[in-house]
Tab-separated table of C-alpha atoms in Angstrom:
chain	number	residue	atom	x	y	z
A	1	MET	CA	23.287	26.040	-21.154
A	2	SER	CA	21.024	22.996	-20.655
A	3	ARG	CA	18.835	22.746	-17.619
A	4	PRO	CA	19.883	20.314	-14.868
A	5	ARG	CA	17.771	17.173	-14.640
A	6	ILE	CA	16.348	15.923	-11.359
A	7	VAL	CA	15.043	12.338	-11.448
A	8	ILE	CA	12.669	11.208	-8.695
A	9	VAL	CA	12.101	7.450	-8.364
A	10	GLY	CA	8.712	6.765	-6.807
A	11	ALA	CA	5.548	8.846	-6.376
A	12	GLY	CA	4.504	7.873	-2.882
A	13	PHE	CA	4.173	10.414	-0.082
A	14	ALA	CA	7.862	11.347	-0.174
A	15	GLY	CA	8.348	11.325	-3.950
A	16	TYR	CA	5.116	13.177	-4.702
A	17	ARG	CA	5.834	15.915	-2.142
A	18	THR	CA	9.380	16.304	-3.452
A	19	ALA	CA	8.154	16.679	-7.032
A	20	ARG	CA	5.402	19.121	-6.138
A	21	THR	CA	7.629	21.319	-3.997
A	22	LEU	CA	10.472	21.293	-6.523
A	23	SER	CA	8.195	22.199	-9.437
A	24	LYS	CA	7.090	25.317	-7.566
A	25	ARG	CA	10.631	26.330	-6.627
A	26	ALA	CA	12.351	25.524	-9.919
A	27	ARG	CA	9.967	27.574	-12.083
A	28	GLY	CA	11.306	26.003	-15.253
A	29	ARG	CA	14.978	26.327	-14.338
A	30	ALA	CA	15.363	22.554	-13.935
A	31	GLU	CA	13.881	19.538	-15.660
A	32	ILE	CA	12.019	17.395	-13.121
A	33	VAL	CA	11.355	13.783	-14.110
A	34	LEU	CA	9.164	11.496	-12.013
A	35	LEU	CA	9.540	7.729	-12.595
A	36	ASN	CA	6.606	5.700	-11.273
A	37	PRO	CA	4.807	2.487	-12.313
A	38	THR	CA	1.366	4.138	-12.118
A	39	ASP	CA	0.091	7.538	-13.201
A	40	TYR	CA	-1.354	8.338	-9.788
A	41	PHE	CA	-0.394	9.111	-6.219
A	42	LEU	CA	-2.137	6.692	-3.850
A	43	TYR	CA	-3.473	8.072	-0.579
A	44	LEU	CA	-2.838	4.901	1.437
A	45	PRO	CA	-4.575	5.857	4.718
A	46	LEU	CA	-8.002	5.623	3.048
A	47	LEU	CA	-7.359	2.262	1.379
A	48	PRO	CA	-9.327	0.316	4.046
A	49	GLN	CA	-12.390	2.352	3.081
A	50	VAL	CA	-11.974	1.202	-0.509
A	51	ALA	CA	-11.890	-2.422	0.650
A	52	ALA	CA	-15.039	-1.833	2.709
A	53	GLY	CA	-16.961	-0.298	-0.198
A	54	ILE	CA	-17.170	3.206	1.295
A	55	LEU	CA	-14.978	4.948	-1.268
A	56	GLU	CA	-14.672	4.266	-4.955
A	57	PRO	CA	-11.094	3.372	-6.004
A	58	ARG	CA	-10.424	6.558	-7.945
A	59	ARG	CA	-11.206	8.664	-4.882
A	60	VAL	CA	-7.900	7.674	-3.230
A	61	THR	CA	-5.847	8.158	-6.408
A	62	VAL	CA	-4.578	11.591	-7.401
A	63	SER	CA	-3.503	12.141	-11.001
A	64	LEU	CA	0.220	12.879	-11.272
A	65	SER	CA	0.027	14.684	-14.600
A	66	GLY	CA	-3.068	16.586	-13.465
A	67	THR	CA	-1.528	17.888	-10.231
A	68	LEU	CA	2.111	18.147	-11.334
A	69	PRO	CA	1.816	20.030	-14.636
A	70	HIS	CA	5.495	21.041	-14.762
A	71	VAL	CA	6.856	17.567	-13.988
A	72	LYS	CA	7.614	15.024	-16.702
A	73	LEU	CA	5.999	11.687	-15.834
A	74	VAL	CA	7.723	8.516	-17.039
A	75	LEU	CA	5.749	5.310	-16.500
A	76	GLY	CA	7.987	2.433	-15.468
A	77	GLU	CA	9.875	0.706	-12.688
A	78	SER	CA	13.546	1.159	-11.962
A	79	ASP	CA	15.567	-2.010	-12.578
A	80	ARG	CA	19.028	-0.687	-11.800
A	81	ILE	CA	20.754	2.553	-10.877
A	82	ASP	CA	24.298	3.204	-12.123
A	83	LEU	CA	25.638	5.685	-9.595
A	84	ASP	CA	28.942	6.252	-11.391
A	85	ALA	CA	27.321	6.950	-14.767
A	86	ARG	CA	24.418	8.809	-13.096
A	87	GLN	CA	21.821	6.783	-14.926
A	88	VAL	CA	18.544	5.110	-13.938
A	89	HIS	CA	17.616	2.051	-15.996
A	90	TYR	CA	13.924	1.230	-16.027
A	91	THR	CA	11.306	-0.985	-17.671
A	92	GLY	CA	8.079	0.513	-18.990
A	93	PRO	CA	4.572	-0.925	-18.612
A	94	GLU	CA	4.795	-2.703	-21.985
A	95	GLY	CA	8.175	-4.288	-21.334
A	96	GLU	CA	10.281	-1.679	-23.116
A	97	GLY	CA	13.529	-0.565	-21.516
A	98	GLY	CA	14.746	2.953	-21.000
A	99	THR	CA	17.473	5.037	-19.387
A	100	LEU	CA	17.292	8.373	-17.577
A	101	ASP	CA	20.399	10.502	-17.002
A	102	TYR	CA	20.353	12.702	-13.928
A	103	ASP	CA	22.201	15.517	-12.217
A	104	ARG	CA	20.328	14.907	-8.960
A	105	LEU	CA	18.614	11.684	-7.957
A	106	VAL	CA	15.877	11.232	-5.349
A	107	LEU	CA	15.247	7.672	-4.234
A	108	ALA	CA	11.706	7.540	-2.845
A	109	ALA	CA	10.767	4.019	-3.910
A	110	GLY	CA	8.688	3.365	-0.778
A	111	SER	CA	8.010	-0.059	0.708
A	112	VAL	CA	6.459	-3.460	0.019
A	113	ASN	CA	4.799	-6.176	2.103
A	114	LYS	CA	6.941	-7.552	4.915
A	115	LEU	CA	7.411	-11.315	4.696
A	116	LEU	CA	8.071	-13.811	7.480
A	117	PRO	CA	9.246	-17.427	7.058
A	118	ILE	CA	5.888	-18.957	8.023
A	119	PRO	CA	4.814	-22.031	6.009
A	120	GLY	CA	1.969	-21.366	3.603
A	121	VAL	CA	1.695	-17.609	4.151
A	122	ALA	CA	3.189	-16.599	0.805
A	123	GLU	CA	0.790	-18.969	-0.989
A	124	HIS	CA	-2.440	-18.284	0.920
A	125	ALA	CA	-2.211	-14.737	2.322
A	126	HIS	CA	-2.728	-11.394	0.623
A	127	GLY	CA	-1.176	-8.077	1.556
A	128	PHE	CA	-2.649	-4.594	1.739
A	129	ARG	CA	-0.185	-2.169	0.166
A	130	GLY	CA	-1.779	-1.288	-3.158
A	131	LEU	CA	-5.073	-0.570	-4.863
A	132	PRO	CA	-5.257	-4.002	-6.561
A	133	GLU	CA	-5.043	-5.720	-3.160
A	134	ALA	CA	-7.839	-3.550	-1.738
A	135	LEU	CA	-10.076	-4.269	-4.733
A	136	TYR	CA	-9.346	-7.979	-4.461
A	137	LEU	CA	-10.208	-8.020	-0.748
A	138	ARG	CA	-13.513	-6.219	-1.322
A	139	ASP	CA	-14.521	-8.723	-4.008
A	140	HIS	CA	-13.256	-11.703	-2.044
A	141	VAL	CA	-15.093	-10.814	1.175
A	142	THR	CA	-18.317	-10.159	-0.730
A	143	ARG	CA	-17.964	-13.466	-2.570
A	144	GLN	CA	-17.399	-15.431	0.624
A	145	VAL	CA	-20.544	-14.003	2.218
A	146	GLU	CA	-22.586	-14.786	-0.903
A	147	LEU	CA	-21.233	-18.340	-1.144
A	148	ALA	CA	-21.837	-18.906	2.562
A	149	ALA	CA	-25.460	-17.818	2.214
A	150	ALA	CA	-26.001	-20.459	-0.486
A	151	ASP	CA	-24.220	-23.269	1.380
A	152	ASP	CA	-26.247	-25.780	3.407
A	153	ASP	CA	-23.208	-27.026	5.326
A	154	PRO	CA	-22.869	-25.065	8.622
A	155	GLU	CA	-19.120	-25.726	8.886
A	156	ARG	CA	-18.348	-24.486	5.367
A	157	CYS	CA	-20.600	-21.492	5.951
A	158	ALA	CA	-18.748	-20.626	9.155
A	159	ALA	CA	-15.355	-20.974	7.440
A	160	ARG	CA	-16.365	-18.629	4.640
A	161	CYS	CA	-17.628	-16.091	7.162
A	162	THR	CA	-14.371	-16.152	9.139
A	163	PHE	CA	-11.789	-13.520	8.190
A	164	VAL	CA	-8.306	-13.465	9.741
A	165	VAL	CA	-6.192	-10.295	9.817
A	166	VAL	CA	-2.588	-10.651	10.984
A	167	GLY	CA	-0.986	-7.498	12.339
A	168	ALA	CA	-2.690	-5.111	14.765
A	169	GLY	CA	-0.830	-2.031	13.612
A	170	TYR	CA	-2.358	0.963	11.886
A	171	THR	CA	-3.433	-0.866	8.719
A	172	GLY	CA	-4.540	-4.167	10.236
A	173	THR	CA	-6.642	-2.461	12.898
A	174	GLU	CA	-8.475	-0.348	10.330
A	175	VAL	CA	-9.007	-3.315	7.983
A	176	ALA	CA	-10.556	-5.403	10.778
A	177	ALA	CA	-12.685	-2.513	12.054
A	178	HIS	CA	-14.097	-1.637	8.633
A	179	GLY	CA	-14.367	-5.295	7.611
A	180	GLN	CA	-16.598	-6.224	10.553
A	181	LEU	CA	-19.013	-3.386	9.720
A	182	PHE	CA	-18.946	-4.300	6.030
A	183	THR	CA	-19.867	-7.963	6.517
A	184	ASP	CA	-22.393	-7.243	9.267
A	185	ALA	CA	-24.213	-4.908	6.884
A	186	GLN	CA	-24.260	-7.546	4.129
A	187	VAL	CA	-25.863	-10.051	6.483
A	188	ALA	CA	-28.294	-7.708	8.243
A	189	ARG	CA	-29.919	-6.382	5.075
A	190	HIS	CA	-30.613	-9.773	3.493
A	191	PRO	CA	-33.459	-11.911	4.882
A	192	MET	CA	-31.959	-15.081	3.376
A	193	ARG	CA	-28.829	-14.628	5.528
A	194	THR	CA	-30.561	-14.821	8.891
A	195	GLY	CA	-28.361	-16.637	11.383
A	196	MET	CA	-25.072	-15.979	9.586
A	197	ARG	CA	-22.443	-14.508	11.883
A	198	PRO	CA	-19.400	-12.994	10.196
A	199	ARG	CA	-16.351	-13.323	12.402
A	200	TRP	CA	-13.207	-11.220	12.153
A	201	LEU	CA	-10.019	-12.169	14.010
A	202	LEU	CA	-7.221	-9.664	14.611
A	203	LEU	CA	-3.911	-11.279	15.598
A	204	ASP	CA	-0.575	-9.845	16.686
A	205	ILE	CA	2.400	-11.037	18.703
A	206	ALA	CA	2.436	-7.663	20.501
A	207	ASP	CA	0.732	-7.268	23.852
A	208	ARG	CA	-1.714	-4.617	22.655
A	209	VAL	CA	-3.446	-3.196	19.596
A	210	LEU	CA	-1.541	-0.362	17.881
A	211	PRO	CA	1.661	-1.062	19.833
A	212	GLU	CA	3.537	1.780	18.117
A	213	LEU	CA	1.027	4.435	19.256
A	214	ASP	CA	0.043	5.966	22.596
A	215	GLU	CA	-1.492	3.485	25.060
A	216	ARG	CA	-4.680	5.535	25.342
A	217	LEU	CA	-5.231	5.296	21.584
A	218	SER	CA	-4.562	1.579	21.881
A	219	ARG	CA	-7.179	1.133	24.604
A	220	THR	CA	-9.763	3.115	22.641
A	221	ALA	CA	-9.239	1.028	19.503
A	222	ASP	CA	-9.266	-2.237	21.460
A	223	THR	CA	-12.556	-1.334	23.166
A	224	VAL	CA	-14.258	-0.375	19.885
A	225	LEU	CA	-13.101	-3.549	18.144
A	226	ARG	CA	-14.264	-5.859	20.926
A	227	GLU	CA	-17.626	-4.107	21.294
A	228	ARG	CA	-18.139	-4.505	17.561
A	229	GLY	CA	-17.477	-8.252	17.766
A	230	VAL	CA	-13.919	-8.468	16.441
A	231	ASP	CA	-12.018	-11.347	18.083
A	232	VAL	CA	-8.844	-9.539	19.196
A	233	ARG	CA	-6.023	-11.882	20.181
A	234	MET	CA	-2.777	-10.368	21.327
A	235	GLY	CA	0.340	-12.495	21.810
A	236	THR	CA	-0.910	-14.759	19.028
A	237	SER	CA	0.038	-15.126	15.395
A	238	VAL	CA	-0.039	-17.641	12.539
A	239	LYS	CA	2.148	-20.740	12.735
A	240	GLU	CA	1.067	-22.201	9.388
A	241	ALA	CA	-1.391	-21.296	6.639
A	242	THR	CA	-3.194	-23.883	4.517
A	243	HIS	CA	-5.925	-23.999	1.912
A	244	ASP	CA	-8.487	-24.820	4.622
A	245	GLY	CA	-7.420	-22.345	7.302
A	246	VAL	CA	-4.652	-21.203	9.618
A	247	LEU	CA	-2.894	-22.858	12.534
A	248	LEU	CA	-2.301	-20.352	15.313
A	249	THR	CA	0.710	-20.214	17.589
A	250	ASP	CA	-1.514	-21.182	20.542
A	251	GLY	CA	-2.350	-24.482	18.824
A	252	GLU	CA	-5.859	-23.632	17.609
A	253	PHE	CA	-6.783	-24.284	13.972
A	254	VAL	CA	-9.157	-21.697	12.493
A	255	ASP	CA	-11.162	-22.699	9.439
A	256	THR	CA	-11.125	-19.785	7.028
A	257	LYS	CA	-10.811	-18.829	3.365
A	258	THR	CA	-9.400	-15.372	4.087
A	259	LEU	CA	-5.966	-14.401	5.428
A	260	VAL	CA	-5.029	-10.717	5.259
A	261	TRP	CA	-1.340	-9.981	5.937
A	262	CYS	CA	-0.740	-6.603	7.620
A	263	VAL	CA	2.352	-7.356	9.717
A	264	GLY	CA	4.242	-4.338	8.420
A	265	VAL	CA	6.361	-3.232	5.510
A	266	ARG	CA	9.939	-3.502	4.338
A	267	PRO	CA	11.848	-1.047	2.124
A	268	ASP	CA	11.665	-1.521	-1.619
A	269	PRO	CA	14.464	-3.937	-2.716
A	270	LEU	CA	15.778	-1.262	-5.077
A	271	ALA	CA	17.483	0.526	-2.167
A	272	GLU	CA	19.502	-2.550	-1.233
A	273	SER	CA	20.645	-3.085	-4.828
A	274	LEU	CA	22.730	0.106	-4.761
A	275	GLY	CA	25.453	-1.461	-2.634
A	276	LEU	CA	25.542	1.507	-0.268
A	277	PRO	CA	25.472	1.452	3.562
A	278	MET	CA	22.124	0.220	4.829
A	279	GLU	CA	20.172	0.119	8.073
A	280	ARG	CA	17.694	-2.779	8.137
A	281	GLY	CA	17.095	-2.550	4.411
A	282	ARG	CA	16.888	1.251	4.361
A	283	LEU	CA	19.458	3.475	2.665
A	284	LEU	CA	21.499	5.439	5.201
A	285	VAL	CA	21.359	9.207	4.710
A	286	ASP	CA	22.516	12.195	6.727
A	287	PRO	CA	20.088	14.641	8.402
A	288	HIS	CA	19.956	16.588	5.118
A	289	LEU	CA	18.640	13.443	3.350
A	290	GLN	CA	21.817	13.083	1.274
A	291	VAL	CA	23.724	9.836	0.830
A	292	PRO	CA	27.225	10.157	2.381
A	293	GLY	CA	29.866	10.140	-0.356
A	294	ARG	CA	27.210	10.700	-3.037
A	295	PRO	CA	26.122	14.344	-2.660
A	296	GLU	CA	24.062	14.155	-5.864
A	297	VAL	CA	21.881	11.348	-4.425
A	298	PHE	CA	19.049	12.045	-1.993
A	299	ALA	CA	16.679	9.559	-0.349
A	300	CYS	CA	13.529	9.982	1.720
A	301	GLY	CA	10.442	8.110	2.835
A	302	ASP	CA	10.338	4.409	3.674
A	303	ALA	CA	13.429	3.653	1.575
A	304	ALA	CA	15.665	5.935	3.675
A	305	ALA	CA	17.048	5.584	7.196
A	306	VAL	CA	16.822	9.214	8.316
A	307	PRO	CA	18.455	10.126	11.656
A	308	ASP	CA	15.879	11.194	14.229
A	309	LEU	CA	17.349	14.388	15.657
A	310	GLU	CA	14.728	14.342	18.426
A	311	LYS	CA	15.957	10.887	19.532
A	312	PRO	CA	19.739	10.636	19.057
A	313	GLY	CA	20.833	7.244	17.813
A	314	ALA	CA	17.411	6.377	16.391
A	315	TYR	CA	15.909	6.670	12.917
A	316	THR	CA	12.537	8.083	11.956
A	317	PRO	CA	9.833	5.402	11.621
A	318	MET	CA	8.370	4.358	8.274
A	319	THR	CA	5.160	6.403	8.330
A	320	ALA	CA	3.322	8.530	5.790
A	321	GLN	CA	3.606	11.527	8.101
A	322	HIS	CA	7.409	11.412	8.047
A	323	ALA	CA	7.564	10.660	4.313
A	324	TRP	CA	5.377	13.687	3.499
A	325	ARG	CA	7.490	16.047	5.574
A	326	GLN	CA	10.775	14.601	4.345
A	327	GLY	CA	9.677	15.192	0.763
A	328	LYS	CA	9.415	18.922	1.397
A	329	VAL	CA	12.832	19.098	3.087
A	330	CYS	CA	14.364	17.008	0.304
A	331	ALA	CA	13.089	19.423	-2.347
A	332	HIS	CA	14.446	22.389	-0.408
A	333	ASN	CA	17.881	20.793	-0.078
A	334	ILE	CA	18.030	19.869	-3.771
A	335	ALA	CA	17.335	23.504	-4.613
A	336	ALA	CA	20.052	24.505	-2.146
A	337	SER	CA	22.516	22.191	-3.906
A	338	PHE	CA	22.074	24.404	-6.978
A	339	GLY	CA	22.647	27.582	-4.981
A	340	ASP	CA	19.003	28.400	-4.208
A	341	GLY	CA	18.787	28.799	-0.423
A	342	GLU	CA	20.483	27.031	2.481
A	343	ARG	CA	20.297	23.375	3.417
A	344	ARG	CA	18.002	22.237	6.217
A	345	ALA	CA	18.286	19.243	8.508
A	346	TYR	CA	15.144	17.166	8.852
A	347	ARG	CA	13.460	17.710	12.194
A	348	HIS	CA	9.939	16.800	13.118
A	349	LYS	CA	7.392	17.502	15.806
A	350	ASP	CA	4.819	14.862	16.612
A	351	MET	CA	1.434	16.243	15.579
A	352	GLY	CA	-0.445	13.156	16.748
A	353	PHE	CA	-2.116	10.260	14.955
A	354	VAL	CA	-5.598	9.377	13.788
A	355	VAL	CA	-7.030	5.860	13.391
A	356	ASP	CA	-10.330	5.426	11.535
A	357	LEU	CA	-12.385	2.631	13.127
A	358	GLY	CA	-15.370	2.846	10.786
A	359	GLY	CA	-18.777	4.428	11.200
A	360	VAL	CA	-18.498	7.416	13.538
A	361	LYS	CA	-15.800	5.769	15.659
A	362	ALA	CA	-12.115	6.651	15.638
A	363	ALA	CA	-9.142	7.131	17.936
A	364	ALA	CA	-7.116	10.322	17.663
A	365	ASN	CA	-4.684	12.494	19.613
A	366	PRO	CA	-4.235	15.714	17.612
A	367	LEU	CA	-1.591	17.909	19.258
A	368	GLY	CA	-1.549	15.506	22.196
A	369	VAL	CA	-5.286	15.790	22.969
A	370	ASN	CA	-6.768	12.291	23.246
A	371	LEU	CA	-10.168	11.883	21.577
A	372	SER	CA	-12.549	9.004	20.969
A	373	GLY	CA	-16.022	8.415	19.587
A	374	PRO	CA	-17.729	10.849	17.173
A	375	ALA	CA	-15.365	13.710	18.060
A	376	ALA	CA	-12.381	11.595	17.048
A	377	GLY	CA	-14.253	10.480	13.929
A	378	ALA	CA	-14.824	14.086	12.854
A	379	VAL	CA	-11.188	15.020	13.500
A	380	THR	CA	-9.968	11.958	11.603
A	381	ARG	CA	-12.012	12.673	8.503
A	382	GLY	CA	-11.139	16.347	8.652
A	383	TYR	CA	-7.460	15.473	8.823
A	384	HIS	CA	-7.676	13.194	5.784
A	385	LEU	CA	-9.514	15.823	3.744
A	386	ALA	CA	-6.880	18.405	4.628
A	387	ALA	CA	-3.967	16.033	3.921
A	388	MET	CA	-5.175	14.788	0.538
A	389	PRO	CA	-3.618	16.667	-2.406
A	390	GLY	CA	-6.806	16.235	-4.464
A	391	ASN	CA	-10.275	14.645	-4.736
A	392	ARG	CA	-11.490	16.228	-1.506
A	393	VAL	CA	-15.001	16.994	-2.768
A	394	ARG	CA	-15.403	13.525	-4.258
A	395	VAL	CA	-14.260	11.850	-1.035
A	396	ALA	CA	-16.630	13.973	1.053
A	397	ALA	CA	-19.470	13.138	-1.361
A	398	ASP	CA	-18.807	9.405	-0.993
A	399	TRP	CA	-18.825	9.749	2.792
A	400	PHE	CA	-22.158	11.549	2.642
A	401	LEU	CA	-23.703	8.937	0.333
A	402	ASP	CA	-22.448	6.130	2.564
A	403	ALA	CA	-24.133	7.792	5.543
A	404	VAL	CA	-27.571	8.084	3.901
A	405	LEU	CA	-27.694	5.139	1.466
A	406	PRO	CA	-27.149	1.368	1.822
A	407	ARG	CA	-23.640	0.357	0.870
A	408	GLN	CA	-23.251	-1.460	-2.458
A	409	ALA	CA	-21.883	-4.968	-1.956
A	410	VAL	CA	-21.162	-6.485	-5.346
A	411	GLN	CA	-18.111	-8.286	-6.672
A	412	LEU	CA	-16.770	-7.004	-9.975
A	413	GLY	CA	-14.211	-9.779	-10.522
A	414	LEU	CA	-11.593	-7.370	-11.885
A	415	VAL	CA	-8.753	-8.558	-9.641
A	416	ARG	CA	-8.178	-12.266	-9.031
A	417	SER	CA	-6.286	-14.069	-6.297
A	418	TRP	CA	-3.303	-15.023	-8.471
A	419	SER	CA	-2.843	-11.445	-9.667
A	420	VAL	CA	-2.052	-10.043	-6.198
A	421	PRO	CA	0.578	-12.350	-4.647
A	422	LEU	CA	1.953	-11.483	-1.243
A	423	ASP	CA	5.577	-11.859	-2.299
A	424	THR	CA	5.960	-9.058	-4.821
A	425	ALA	CA	8.160	-5.997	-5.217
A	426	SER	CA	5.287	-4.253	-7.039
A	427	PRO	CA	2.151	-4.227	-4.841
A	428	GLU	CA	0.815	-1.285	-6.837
A	429	LEU	CA	0.567	-3.460	-9.972
A	430	ALA	CA	-1.692	-6.469	-10.486
A	431	ARG	CA	-0.230	-9.434	-12.351
A	432	VAL	CA	-1.354	-9.826	-15.952
A	433	PRO	CA	-0.960	-12.620	-18.512
A	434	ASP	CA	2.197	-12.612	-20.621
A	435	GLU	CA	2.043	-10.570	-23.807
A	436	PRO	CA	4.594	-10.214	-26.575
A	437	GLY	CA	7.353	-7.993	-25.213
A	438	ARG	CA	6.212	-8.438	-21.614
A	439	GLY	CA	8.073	-11.263	-19.949
A	440	GLN	CA	7.869	-13.545	-23.008
A	441	SER	CA	8.224	-13.163	-26.715
A	442	SER	CA	5.386	-14.016	-29.091
A	443	GLY	CA	7.105	-17.283	-29.854
A	444	GLY	CA	7.060	-18.365	-26.217
A	445	GLU	CA	10.752	-17.640	-25.583
A	446	PRO	CA	11.905	-15.474	-22.690
A	447	ALA	CA	12.058	-11.809	-23.491
A	448	LYS	CA	15.460	-10.238	-23.967
A	449	LYS	CA	17.136	-8.598	-21.016
A	450	GLN	CA	16.964	-4.864	-20.753
A	451	PRO	CA	19.961	-2.522	-20.688
A	452	GLY	CA	22.177	-3.238	-17.720
A	453	GLY	CA	21.784	-7.019	-17.957
A	454	GLU	CA	18.651	-7.155	-15.794
A	455	PRO	CA	15.549	-9.071	-16.857
A	456	PRO	CA	12.526	-6.870	-17.453
A	457	LYS	CA	10.836	-5.991	-14.203
A	458	GLY	CA	7.863	-3.944	-15.311
A	459	ARG	CA	4.432	-5.362	-14.631
A	460	PRO	CA	4.598	-8.894	-13.203
A	461	ALA	CA	3.286	-11.414	-15.707
A	462	VAL	CA	1.859	-14.902	-15.791
A	463	THR	CA	1.313	-17.297	-18.675
A	464	PRO	CA	-2.307	-18.109	-19.607
A	465	PRO	CA	-3.247	-21.812	-19.420
A	466	PRO	CA	-2.891	-23.723	-22.704
A	467	ASP	CA	-6.646	-24.090	-23.141
A	468	GLN	CA	-7.127	-20.322	-23.391
A	469	PRO	CA	-6.257	-18.071	-26.340
A	470	PRO	CA	-3.285	-15.719	-26.003
A	471	PRO	CA	-4.017	-12.001	-25.625
A	472	GLY	CA	-4.696	-10.313	-28.923
A	473	PRO	CA	-6.762	-7.555	-30.489
A	474	ASP	CA	-9.973	-9.504	-29.856
A	475	VAL	CA	-9.018	-11.181	-26.581
A	476	ALA	CA	-8.764	-9.290	-23.306
A	477	PRO	CA	-5.437	-9.865	-21.528
A	478	GLY	CA	-7.059	-10.949	-18.283
A	479	PRO	CA	-8.260	-12.240	-15.989
A	480	VAL	CA	-7.671	-15.854	-17.009
A	481	LYS	CA	-8.733	-19.176	-15.586
A	482	ARG	CA	-6.299	-20.662	-13.084
A	483	THR	CA	-5.471	-24.311	-13.639
A	484	ASP	CA	-2.543	-25.007	-11.318
A	485	ARG	CA	-4.903	-25.720	-8.437
A	486	PHE	CA	-8.558	-25.294	-7.599
A	487	THR	CA	-9.308	-22.876	-4.810
A	488	GLU	CA	-12.802	-23.393	-3.519
A	489	GLY	CA	-14.876	-20.261	-3.755
A	490	ASP	CA	-12.172	-18.250	-5.460
A	491	SER	CA	-12.625	-17.395	-9.112
């Protein structure tokens, strides 16, 4: 008798925890297949430290094949799911199509950048959901400081040293906090940059920083940001974004070359494509994380609207903490569907939150105990080390080196502006030039559609300008020179 196959779509917090828990419980009795566009699990909470040059990129990535030895990893992105045939159609990283049959399906596709209909934002802003976006921001901020130091025009210098972050939630607050320290250090250690004053603005339409967290955490974060020099503006957002800056809702125009979009996330569009009952873009499931009417389909994490049994009528928020816990319950219930154990309903107890504000500062309330300053900083870093499924020693080593050595501020130029657009369903993948079999054929014609009638999703692609050679054995596939418009100071 053949082993049942369990297909997990997505290796974020929910998908990774489901796969890891199932592999331990199944013990070879089931085939576990994990479909993901990258070969790593990304520990998102530490991404701001990558952008600020504290951690090297690989520190926040955990190898899937290295930590899930009994799980089959398939690289690709799901294009379409045929619920009746029990098949997942996907596109691989080189444009090839494939199909996975399943006996149980776990939809844990996660989330992407949330978009708002604000003129110019999609063209001039960058999100902060994936490793490519963090690497781009680190390079971009470093480049702006270097270009400002060489510019004799005070107005252009000020514009390059102005950085606007929209969204004062968890991510935006940490990006602004770490960013201010990062740019201040670049200026302070260079005698030729005397007089330069990096300026970070943090905007949000809410009435306080971290509106979704406890008010005491909010006050702590607000105080630290303002003392550090961050221009915190609540009740204010962006009305229009242009090449030269942003127009705020209060009527002020801010000259800047940097707009970081951290207004929140929305579920991956894959969930909506199933044609099943939804709740604000999230797939409705019961407390056991099963889709009503489809007992073989489970969903968890940001893609699922999970009933909050502690708050009747509400759904659990889209946080890593919930996704991680739901992954464990999902694995248990899948095992129960094969006769191994009893089903469990998802219940949670708030263990508190931690917000890293850079340096030794943080805001935390573990088990309801409110902390600030160095004590909160120690708890925050201890929590992250305990929560990470790998790389703990390497992360701790980077923290130690950052504490005793000057931070390296160099731009590598590996990720360009056009390769990390805000409007993308794949923030974990940087755009690359078209290659044969990836978006276009070698003859310049559109590539054939994959099984299921969908065009290849895979890695987003762009076409190199006509004055550059196509990718080949002697030509690197990117980055390429952008010719559609010239963006001052942006390679």
